[in-house]
Amino acid sequence: KSELKTFGRRKWRGVASLFRFSYRSQTLNRTRRMILQGVKEKAVGQIPVFAGLGTFTIRSLSLTSLKGMGMHAEVKRIYMQNNLLTSFEGWEFQPSLEELHAEENFLESFRGVCEQPKLESIWLQGNPITRCYCYRVMAICAFGKSLRYIDG
Protein backbone atom coordinates (compact mmCIF):
# COMPACT_ATOMS: atom_id res chain seq x y z
CA LYS A 1 0.00 0.00 0.00
CA SER A 2 1.49 3.32 -1.02
CA GLU A 3 1.75 6.22 1.37
CA LEU A 4 -0.92 8.89 1.02
CA LYS A 5 0.67 12.29 0.31
CA THR A 6 -0.93 15.71 0.46
CA PHE A 7 -0.30 18.07 -2.43
CA GLY A 8 -2.17 21.35 -2.06
CA ARG A 9 -5.78 20.44 -1.35
CA ARG A 10 -5.63 17.09 -3.11
CA LYS A 11 -4.26 13.80 -1.87
CA TRP A 12 -2.20 11.60 -4.19
CA ARG A 13 -0.79 8.12 -3.92
CA GLY A 14 2.90 7.59 -4.68
CA VAL A 15 5.35 9.24 -7.05
CA ALA A 16 3.52 8.20 -10.24
CA SER A 17 0.39 10.11 -9.26
CA LEU A 18 2.42 13.14 -8.20
CA PHE A 19 4.23 13.00 -11.54
CA ARG A 20 0.99 13.07 -13.53
CA PHE A 21 -0.32 16.04 -11.56
CA SER A 22 2.99 17.91 -11.54
CA TYR A 23 3.31 17.80 -15.31
CA ARG A 24 0.01 19.60 -15.68
CA SER A 25 0.93 22.11 -12.99
CA GLN A 26 2.12 25.63 -13.76
CA THR A 27 4.88 25.22 -11.18
CA LEU A 28 6.57 22.27 -12.84
CA ASN A 29 10.13 23.06 -11.74
CA ARG A 30 9.23 23.43 -8.06
CA THR A 31 7.05 20.33 -8.13
CA ARG A 32 9.67 18.31 -10.00
CA ARG A 33 12.27 19.20 -7.38
CA MET A 34 9.88 18.13 -4.62
CA ILE A 35 9.25 14.79 -6.30
CA LEU A 36 12.85 14.06 -7.21
CA GLN A 37 14.17 14.90 -3.73
CA GLY A 38 12.67 11.70 -2.39
CA VAL A 39 13.65 9.51 -5.36
CA LYS A 40 16.91 7.57 -5.33
CA GLU A 41 18.96 7.60 -8.52
CA LYS A 42 18.04 4.70 -10.74
CA ALA A 43 20.08 4.11 -13.91
CA VAL A 44 19.52 1.81 -16.88
CA GLY A 45 22.55 -0.27 -15.88
CA GLN A 46 20.86 -1.23 -12.59
CA ILE A 47 17.80 -2.94 -14.06
CA PRO A 48 17.06 -5.87 -16.37
CA VAL A 49 16.05 -4.56 -19.79
CA PHE A 50 14.31 -6.30 -22.68
CA ALA A 51 16.35 -5.66 -25.83
CA GLY A 52 15.05 -8.17 -28.34
CA LEU A 53 13.52 -8.06 -31.81
CA GLY A 54 15.12 -4.69 -32.54
CA THR A 55 13.39 -3.04 -29.56
CA PHE A 56 14.86 -1.64 -26.33
CA THR A 57 12.17 -1.15 -23.67
CA ILE A 58 12.76 0.89 -20.51
CA ARG A 59 9.20 2.17 -20.10
CA SER A 60 7.66 3.19 -16.73
CA LEU A 61 10.63 2.18 -14.57
CA SER A 62 11.12 5.50 -12.69
CA LEU A 63 14.59 5.89 -14.23
CA THR A 64 16.51 9.05 -13.37
CA SER A 65 19.56 8.37 -15.56
CA LEU A 66 20.53 6.64 -18.81
CA LYS A 67 23.97 5.66 -17.46
CA GLY A 68 24.85 2.09 -18.37
CA MET A 69 22.59 2.03 -21.41
CA GLY A 70 25.35 0.81 -23.71
CA MET A 71 25.43 0.60 -27.49
CA HIS A 72 23.07 -1.86 -29.16
CA ALA A 73 23.77 -2.33 -32.88
CA GLU A 74 20.53 -4.23 -33.57
CA VAL A 75 18.08 -1.85 -31.85
CA LYS A 76 15.73 0.08 -34.17
CA ARG A 77 13.23 1.34 -31.58
CA ILE A 78 13.71 2.59 -28.02
CA TYR A 79 10.72 3.02 -25.71
CA MET A 80 11.55 5.10 -22.62
CA GLN A 81 8.23 6.77 -21.76
CA ASN A 82 7.00 7.60 -18.26
CA ASN A 83 10.32 7.83 -16.41
CA LEU A 84 11.90 10.60 -14.33
CA LEU A 85 14.61 11.58 -16.83
CA THR A 86 15.69 15.24 -16.92
CA SER A 87 18.30 14.95 -19.69
CA PHE A 88 19.85 12.46 -22.10
CA GLU A 89 23.10 12.23 -20.10
CA GLY A 90 24.43 8.69 -20.37
CA TRP A 91 22.95 8.28 -23.86
CA GLU A 92 25.20 6.30 -26.19
CA PHE A 93 25.45 6.02 -29.95
CA GLN A 94 22.86 3.63 -31.41
CA PRO A 95 23.84 2.92 -35.06
CA SER A 96 20.51 1.42 -36.23
CA LEU A 97 18.06 3.52 -34.18
CA GLU A 98 15.06 4.68 -36.24
CA GLU A 99 12.43 5.57 -33.58
CA LEU A 100 12.76 7.07 -30.11
CA HIS A 101 9.76 7.32 -27.78
CA ALA A 102 10.61 9.62 -24.84
CA GLU A 103 7.17 10.95 -23.89
CA GLU A 104 6.10 11.93 -20.36
CA ASN A 105 9.52 12.43 -18.75
CA PHE A 106 11.03 15.59 -17.24
CA LEU A 107 13.38 16.29 -20.18
CA GLU A 108 14.52 19.91 -20.09
CA SER A 109 17.41 19.73 -22.57
CA PHE A 110 19.11 17.56 -25.16
CA ARG A 111 22.32 17.54 -23.10
CA GLY A 112 24.12 14.21 -23.51
CA VAL A 113 22.73 13.34 -26.95
CA CYS A 114 25.01 12.33 -29.80
CA GLU A 115 24.07 12.26 -33.47
CA GLN A 116 22.03 9.24 -34.54
CA PRO A 117 22.54 8.71 -38.31
CA LYS A 118 19.37 6.65 -38.96
CA LEU A 119 16.95 8.24 -36.48
CA GLU A 120 13.80 9.32 -38.35
CA SER A 121 11.14 9.75 -35.63
CA ILE A 122 11.17 11.07 -32.09
CA TRP A 123 8.27 11.59 -29.67
CA LEU A 124 8.75 14.14 -26.88
CA GLN A 125 5.20 15.10 -25.82
CA GLY A 126 4.77 15.70 -22.11
CA ASN A 127 8.30 17.02 -21.49
CA PRO A 128 9.16 20.57 -20.37
CA ILE A 129 11.45 20.96 -23.39
CA THR A 130 8.42 20.97 -25.70
CA ARG A 131 7.50 24.39 -24.31
CA CYS A 132 10.65 25.90 -25.84
CA TYR A 133 9.95 28.02 -28.90
CA CYS A 134 12.09 26.01 -31.32
CA TYR A 135 12.57 22.64 -29.63
CA ARG A 136 12.08 20.87 -32.96
CA VAL A 137 15.06 22.71 -34.46
CA MET A 138 17.05 21.89 -31.33
CA ALA A 139 16.13 18.20 -31.75
CA ILE A 140 17.37 18.20 -35.35
CA CYS A 141 20.64 19.83 -34.27
CA ALA A 142 21.09 17.33 -31.43
CA PHE A 143 20.04 14.07 -33.11
CA GLY A 144 21.08 14.76 -36.71
CA LYS A 145 19.71 15.66 -40.11
CA SER A 146 18.06 12.28 -40.71
CA LEU A 147 15.25 13.26 -38.29
CA ARG A 148 11.99 13.56 -40.27
CA TYR A 149 9.16 13.37 -37.72
CA ILE A 150 9.00 15.04 -34.31
CA ASP A 151 5.97 14.26 -32.14
CA GLY A 152 4.13 12.39 -34.84
Tab-separated table of C-alpha atoms in Angstrom:
chain	number	residue	atom	x	y	z
A	1	LYS	CA	0.000	0.000	0.000
A	2	SER	CA	1.491	3.320	-1.024
A	3	GLU	CA	1.749	6.216	1.371
A	4	LEU	CA	-0.917	8.890	1.018
A	5	LYS	CA	0.673	12.285	0.313
A	6	THR	CA	-0.931	15.707	0.464
A	7	PHE	CA	-0.303	18.074	-2.428
A	8	GLY	CA	-2.168	21.347	-2.056
A	9	ARG	CA	-5.781	20.440	-1.347
A	10	ARG	CA	-5.630	17.089	-3.108
A	11	LYS	CA	-4.265	13.797	-1.869
A	12	TRP	CA	-2.205	11.603	-4.187
A	13	ARG	CA	-0.787	8.122	-3.917
A	14	GLY	CA	2.898	7.585	-4.680
A	15	VAL	CA	5.354	9.236	-7.047
A	16	ALA	CA	3.522	8.204	-10.237
A	17	SER	CA	0.388	10.114	-9.259
A	18	LEU	CA	2.419	13.135	-8.200
A	19	PHE	CA	4.231	13.002	-11.536
A	20	ARG	CA	0.987	13.069	-13.530
A	21	PHE	CA	-0.325	16.038	-11.557
A	22	SER	CA	2.992	17.912	-11.536
A	23	TYR	CA	3.306	17.795	-15.308
A	24	ARG	CA	0.009	19.600	-15.683
A	25	SER	CA	0.931	22.105	-12.991
A	26	GLN	CA	2.119	25.626	-13.761
A	27	THR	CA	4.882	25.219	-11.176
A	28	LEU	CA	6.573	22.269	-12.836
A	29	ASN	CA	10.131	23.059	-11.744
A	30	ARG	CA	9.230	23.432	-8.064
A	31	THR	CA	7.046	20.333	-8.135
A	32	ARG	CA	9.669	18.306	-10.000
A	33	ARG	CA	12.273	19.196	-7.381
A	34	MET	CA	9.878	18.131	-4.616
A	35	ILE	CA	9.250	14.791	-6.299
A	36	LEU	CA	12.853	14.058	-7.210
A	37	GLN	CA	14.170	14.900	-3.733
A	38	GLY	CA	12.672	11.700	-2.390
A	39	VAL	CA	13.647	9.509	-5.358
A	40	LYS	CA	16.911	7.565	-5.329
A	41	GLU	CA	18.956	7.600	-8.523
A	42	LYS	CA	18.044	4.695	-10.745
A	43	ALA	CA	20.082	4.111	-13.914
A	44	VAL	CA	19.518	1.807	-16.876
A	45	GLY	CA	22.553	-0.270	-15.884
A	46	GLN	CA	20.856	-1.227	-12.590
A	47	ILE	CA	17.799	-2.943	-14.058
A	48	PRO	CA	17.055	-5.874	-16.368
A	49	VAL	CA	16.051	-4.560	-19.788
A	50	PHE	CA	14.313	-6.301	-22.676
A	51	ALA	CA	16.346	-5.664	-25.828
A	52	GLY	CA	15.051	-8.174	-28.338
A	53	LEU	CA	13.517	-8.059	-31.808
A	54	GLY	CA	15.119	-4.686	-32.539
A	55	THR	CA	13.392	-3.041	-29.558
A	56	PHE	CA	14.863	-1.637	-26.329
A	57	THR	CA	12.170	-1.146	-23.674
A	58	ILE	CA	12.756	0.888	-20.509
A	59	ARG	CA	9.201	2.170	-20.105
A	60	SER	CA	7.661	3.189	-16.734
A	61	LEU	CA	10.633	2.179	-14.574
A	62	SER	CA	11.121	5.500	-12.693
A	63	LEU	CA	14.593	5.889	-14.228
A	64	THR	CA	16.512	9.051	-13.366
A	65	SER	CA	19.562	8.367	-15.559
A	66	LEU	CA	20.529	6.643	-18.810
A	67	LYS	CA	23.966	5.655	-17.458
A	68	GLY	CA	24.854	2.095	-18.367
A	69	MET	CA	22.590	2.028	-21.405
A	70	GLY	CA	25.354	0.810	-23.715
A	71	MET	CA	25.434	0.603	-27.489
A	72	HIS	CA	23.072	-1.863	-29.159
A	73	ALA	CA	23.769	-2.329	-32.879
A	74	GLU	CA	20.527	-4.234	-33.570
A	75	VAL	CA	18.076	-1.848	-31.852
A	76	LYS	CA	15.735	0.082	-34.170
A	77	ARG	CA	13.225	1.337	-31.577
A	78	ILE	CA	13.711	2.590	-28.023
A	79	TYR	CA	10.722	3.019	-25.705
A	80	MET	CA	11.551	5.103	-22.620
A	81	GLN	CA	8.230	6.767	-21.761
A	82	ASN	CA	6.999	7.605	-18.257
A	83	ASN	CA	10.315	7.827	-16.415
A	84	LEU	CA	11.897	10.596	-14.327
A	85	LEU	CA	14.612	11.576	-16.831
A	86	THR	CA	15.686	15.237	-16.917
A	87	SER	CA	18.299	14.952	-19.692
A	88	PHE	CA	19.852	12.459	-22.097
A	89	GLU	CA	23.105	12.227	-20.102
A	90	GLY	CA	24.432	8.689	-20.365
A	91	TRP	CA	22.950	8.280	-23.863
A	92	GLU	CA	25.200	6.303	-26.189
A	93	PHE	CA	25.455	6.023	-29.954
A	94	GLN	CA	22.863	3.630	-31.414
A	95	PRO	CA	23.840	2.924	-35.062
A	96	SER	CA	20.512	1.418	-36.230
A	97	LEU	CA	18.063	3.517	-34.178
A	98	GLU	CA	15.059	4.680	-36.240
A	99	GLU	CA	12.430	5.573	-33.585
A	100	LEU	CA	12.760	7.068	-30.107
A	101	HIS	CA	9.758	7.318	-27.777
A	102	ALA	CA	10.607	9.622	-24.837
A	103	GLU	CA	7.169	10.955	-23.894
A	104	GLU	CA	6.103	11.928	-20.358
A	105	ASN	CA	9.523	12.431	-18.746
A	106	PHE	CA	11.026	15.591	-17.242
A	107	LEU	CA	13.378	16.295	-20.180
A	108	GLU	CA	14.524	19.914	-20.086
A	109	SER	CA	17.405	19.735	-22.572
A	110	PHE	CA	19.109	17.562	-25.162
A	111	ARG	CA	22.318	17.536	-23.102
A	112	GLY	CA	24.125	14.215	-23.509
A	113	VAL	CA	22.731	13.341	-26.946
A	114	CYS	CA	25.007	12.329	-29.799
A	115	GLU	CA	24.067	12.262	-33.474
A	116	GLN	CA	22.028	9.241	-34.543
A	117	PRO	CA	22.540	8.707	-38.305
A	118	LYS	CA	19.373	6.650	-38.958
A	119	LEU	CA	16.950	8.245	-36.478
A	120	GLU	CA	13.802	9.321	-38.346
A	121	SER	CA	11.144	9.748	-35.634
A	122	ILE	CA	11.166	11.070	-32.091
A	123	TRP	CA	8.274	11.588	-29.666
A	124	LEU	CA	8.750	14.139	-26.880
A	125	GLN	CA	5.198	15.097	-25.820
A	126	GLY	CA	4.765	15.700	-22.112
A	127	ASN	CA	8.295	17.019	-21.488
A	128	PRO	CA	9.162	20.566	-20.375
A	129	ILE	CA	11.454	20.956	-23.392
A	130	THR	CA	8.424	20.970	-25.700
A	131	ARG	CA	7.501	24.386	-24.310
A	132	CYS	CA	10.652	25.902	-25.842
A	133	TYR	CA	9.950	28.016	-28.900
A	134	CYS	CA	12.092	26.012	-31.320
A	135	TYR	CA	12.574	22.640	-29.630
A	136	ARG	CA	12.076	20.873	-32.961
A	137	VAL	CA	15.056	22.709	-34.460
A	138	MET	CA	17.054	21.890	-31.328
A	139	ALA	CA	16.128	18.204	-31.749
A	140	ILE	CA	17.366	18.199	-35.353
A	141	CYS	CA	20.644	19.831	-34.273
A	142	ALA	CA	21.091	17.330	-31.432
A	143	PHE	CA	20.035	14.070	-33.110
A	144	GLY	CA	21.083	14.760	-36.712
A	145	LYS	CA	19.706	15.659	-40.109
A	146	SER	CA	18.058	12.284	-40.707
A	147	LEU	CA	15.246	13.261	-38.289
A	148	ARG	CA	11.989	13.560	-40.271
A	149	TYR	CA	9.161	13.370	-37.718
A	150	ILE	CA	9.001	15.042	-34.312
A	151	ASP	CA	5.969	14.264	-32.139
A	152	GLY	CA	4.131	12.390	-34.841
